[in-house]
Coordinates of N, CA and C in Angstrom, one line a residue:
M22 N 0.8 -1.2 0.0 CA 0.0 0.0 0.0 C 0.9 1.2 0.0
G23 N 0.3 2.3 -0.4 CA 1.0 3.6 -0.4 C 0.1 4.7 -0.8
P24 N 0.7 5.9 -1.0 CA -0.1 7.0 -1.4 C -0.8 6.8 -2.7
K25 N -2.0 7.3 -2.8 CA -2.9 7.1 -4.0 C -2.2 7.5 -5.3
W26 N -1.4 8.6 -5.2 CA -0.8 9.2 -6.4 C 0.2 8.2 -7.0
R27 N 0.7 7.2 -6.3 CA 1.6 6.2 -6.9 C 0.9 5.2 -7.8
F28 N -0.4 5.1 -7.7 CA -1.2 4.2 -8.5 C -1.9 4.8 -9.7
I29 N -1.7 6.1 -9.9 CA -2.4 6.8 -10.9 C -1.3 7.2 -12.0
S30 N -1.7 7.0 -13.2 CA -0.8 7.4 -14.4 C -1.6 8.2 -15.4
S31 N -1.0 8.7 -16.4 CA -1.7 9.4 -17.4 C -2.7 8.5 -18.1
H32 N -2.5 7.3 -18.1 CA -3.5 6.3 -18.7 C -4.7 6.2 -17.8
S33 N -4.6 6.4 -16.5 CA -5.8 6.4 -15.7 C -6.8 7.4 -16.1
M34 N -6.4 8.6 -16.4 CA -7.3 9.7 -16.8 C -7.9 9.3 -18.2
R35 N -7.0 8.8 -19.1 CA -7.5 8.4 -20.4 C -8.6 7.3 -20.3
R36 N -8.4 6.3 -19.4 CA -9.4 5.3 -19.2 C -10.7 5.9 -18.7
S37 N -10.6 6.8 -17.8 CA -11.8 7.4 -17.2 C -12.5 8.2 -18.3
F38 N -11.8 8.9 -19.1 CA -12.3 9.8 -20.2 C -13.1 8.9 -21.2
V39 N -12.4 7.9 -21.7 CA -13.0 7.0 -22.7 C -14.2 6.2 -22.1
T40 N -14.1 5.7 -20.9 CA -15.2 5.0 -20.3 C -16.4 5.8 -20.1
N41 N -16.2 7.0 -19.6 CA -17.3 8.0 -19.3 C -18.0 8.3 -20.6
L42 N -17.3 8.6 -21.7 CA -17.9 8.9 -22.9 C -18.7 7.7 -23.4
T43 N -18.2 6.5 -23.3 CA -18.9 5.3 -23.7 C -20.2 5.1 -22.9
V44 N -20.1 5.3 -21.6 CA -21.3 5.1 -20.8 C -22.4 6.2 -21.2
A45 N -21.9 7.4 -21.6 CA -22.8 8.4 -22.0 C -23.4 8.2 -23.4
G46 N -22.9 7.2 -24.1 CA -23.5 6.8 -25.4 C -22.9 7.5 -26.6
V47 N -21.7 8.1 -26.3 CA -21.0 8.8 -27.4 C -20.4 7.7 -28.4
P48 N -20.6 7.8 -29.7 CA -20.2 6.8 -30.6 C -18.6 6.6 -30.5
L49 N -18.2 5.4 -30.7 CA -16.8 5.0 -30.6 C -15.9 5.9 -31.5
A50 N -16.3 6.1 -32.7 CA -15.5 6.9 -33.7 C -15.3 8.3 -33.1
D51 N -16.3 8.9 -32.5 CA -16.2 10.3 -32.0 C -15.3 10.2 -30.7
T52 N -15.4 9.2 -29.9 CA -14.6 9.1 -28.7 C -13.1 8.9 -29.2
A53 N -12.9 8.1 -30.2 CA -11.5 7.9 -30.7 C -10.9 9.2 -31.2
K54 N -11.7 10.1 -31.8 CA -11.2 11.4 -32.3 C -10.8 12.2 -31.1
M55 N -11.7 12.3 -30.1 CA -11.4 13.1 -28.9 C -10.2 12.6 -28.1
A56 N -10.0 11.3 -28.2 CA -8.9 10.7 -27.4 C -7.6 10.8 -28.2
G57 N -7.6 11.3 -29.5 CA -6.4 11.4 -30.3 C -6.1 10.1 -31.1
H58 N -7.0 9.2 -31.2 CA -6.8 7.9 -31.9 C -7.6 8.0 -33.2
R59 N -7.3 8.9 -34.0 CA -8.0 9.2 -35.2 C -8.0 8.1 -36.3
S60 N -7.0 7.3 -36.3 CA -6.9 6.3 -37.4 C -7.3 4.9 -37.0
N61 N -7.5 4.7 -35.6 CA -7.7 3.3 -35.2 C -8.6 3.3 -33.9
T62 N -9.8 2.9 -34.1 CA -10.7 2.8 -32.9 C -10.4 1.6 -32.0
T63 N -9.6 0.6 -32.5 CA -9.2 -0.5 -31.7 C -8.4 0.0 -30.5
I64 N -7.5 1.0 -30.7 CA -6.8 1.5 -29.6 C -7.7 2.1 -28.5
T65 N -8.7 2.8 -29.0 CA -9.7 3.4 -28.0 C -10.4 2.4 -27.2
Q66 N -10.8 1.3 -27.9 CA -11.5 0.2 -27.2 C -10.7 -0.4 -26.0
R67 N -9.4 -0.4 -26.1 CA -8.5 -0.9 -25.1 C -8.6 -0.1 -23.8
Y68 N -9.0 1.2 -23.9 CA -9.1 2.1 -22.8 C -10.5 2.1 -22.1
N69 N -11.4 1.4 -22.8 CA -12.8 1.4 -22.3 C -12.9 0.3 -21.2
C70 N -13.4 0.7 -20.0 CA -13.5 -0.2 -18.9 C -15.0 -0.5 -18.6
D71 N -15.9 0.0 -19.5 CA -17.3 -0.2 -19.3 C -17.8 -1.7 -19.3
Y72 N -17.0 -2.5 -19.9 CA -17.4 -3.9 -20.0 C -17.5 -4.6 -18.6
K73 N -16.8 -4.1 -17.7 CA -16.8 -4.7 -16.3 C -18.2 -4.4 -15.7
A74 N -18.7 -3.2 -15.8 CA -20.0 -2.9 -15.3 C -21.1 -3.6 -16.0
S75 N -20.9 -3.7 -17.4 CA -21.9 -4.3 -18.2 C -22.0 -5.8 -17.8
I76 N -20.9 -6.5 -17.6 CA -20.9 -7.9 -17.3 C -21.6 -8.1 -15.9
L77 N -21.3 -7.2 -15.0 CA -21.9 -7.3 -13.6 C -23.4 -7.1 -13.7
A78 N -23.8 -6.1 -14.5 CA -25.3 -5.8 -14.6 C -26.0 -7.0 -15.2
K79 N -25.4 -7.6 -16.3 CA -26.0 -8.8 -16.9 C -26.1 -10.0 -16.0
A80 N -25.1 -10.2 -15.2 CA -25.1 -11.3 -14.3 C -26.1 -11.1 -13.2
M81 N -26.2 -9.9 -12.7 CA -27.2 -9.6 -11.6 C -28.6 -9.7 -12.2
A82 N -28.9 -9.3 -13.4 CA -30.2 -9.4 -14.0 C -30.5 -10.9 -14.2
Y83 N -29.6 -11.7 -14.6 CA -29.8 -13.1 -14.8 C -30.2 -13.8 -13.5
L84 N -29.5 -13.4 -12.4 CA -29.7 -14.0 -11.1 C -30.9 -13.4 -10.4
G85 N -31.5 -12.3 -11.0 CA -32.7 -11.7 -10.4 C -32.3 -10.9 -9.2
V86 N -31.1 -10.4 -9.1 CA -30.6 -9.6 -8.0 C -30.8 -8.1 -8.3
N87 N -31.5 -7.4 -7.4 CA -31.6 -5.9 -7.6 C -30.5 -5.2 -6.8
K88 N -30.1 -4.1 -7.3 CA -29.0 -3.4 -6.6 C -29.6 -2.7 -5.4

């Protein structure tokens, strides 16, 4: 364990930026442009962490568990 700043990198902010835009429904191509990945949306997809929340929501729905 240690200070929080030791666990944050420039990529942490990029992941938050891309994930928040994805959750808000911004198209991937637009998100890629804003993130500076103009030629390849595959790079942008690597920064998206929304899949974790999506998987959890689907599993909870399947099990009939309400938040």
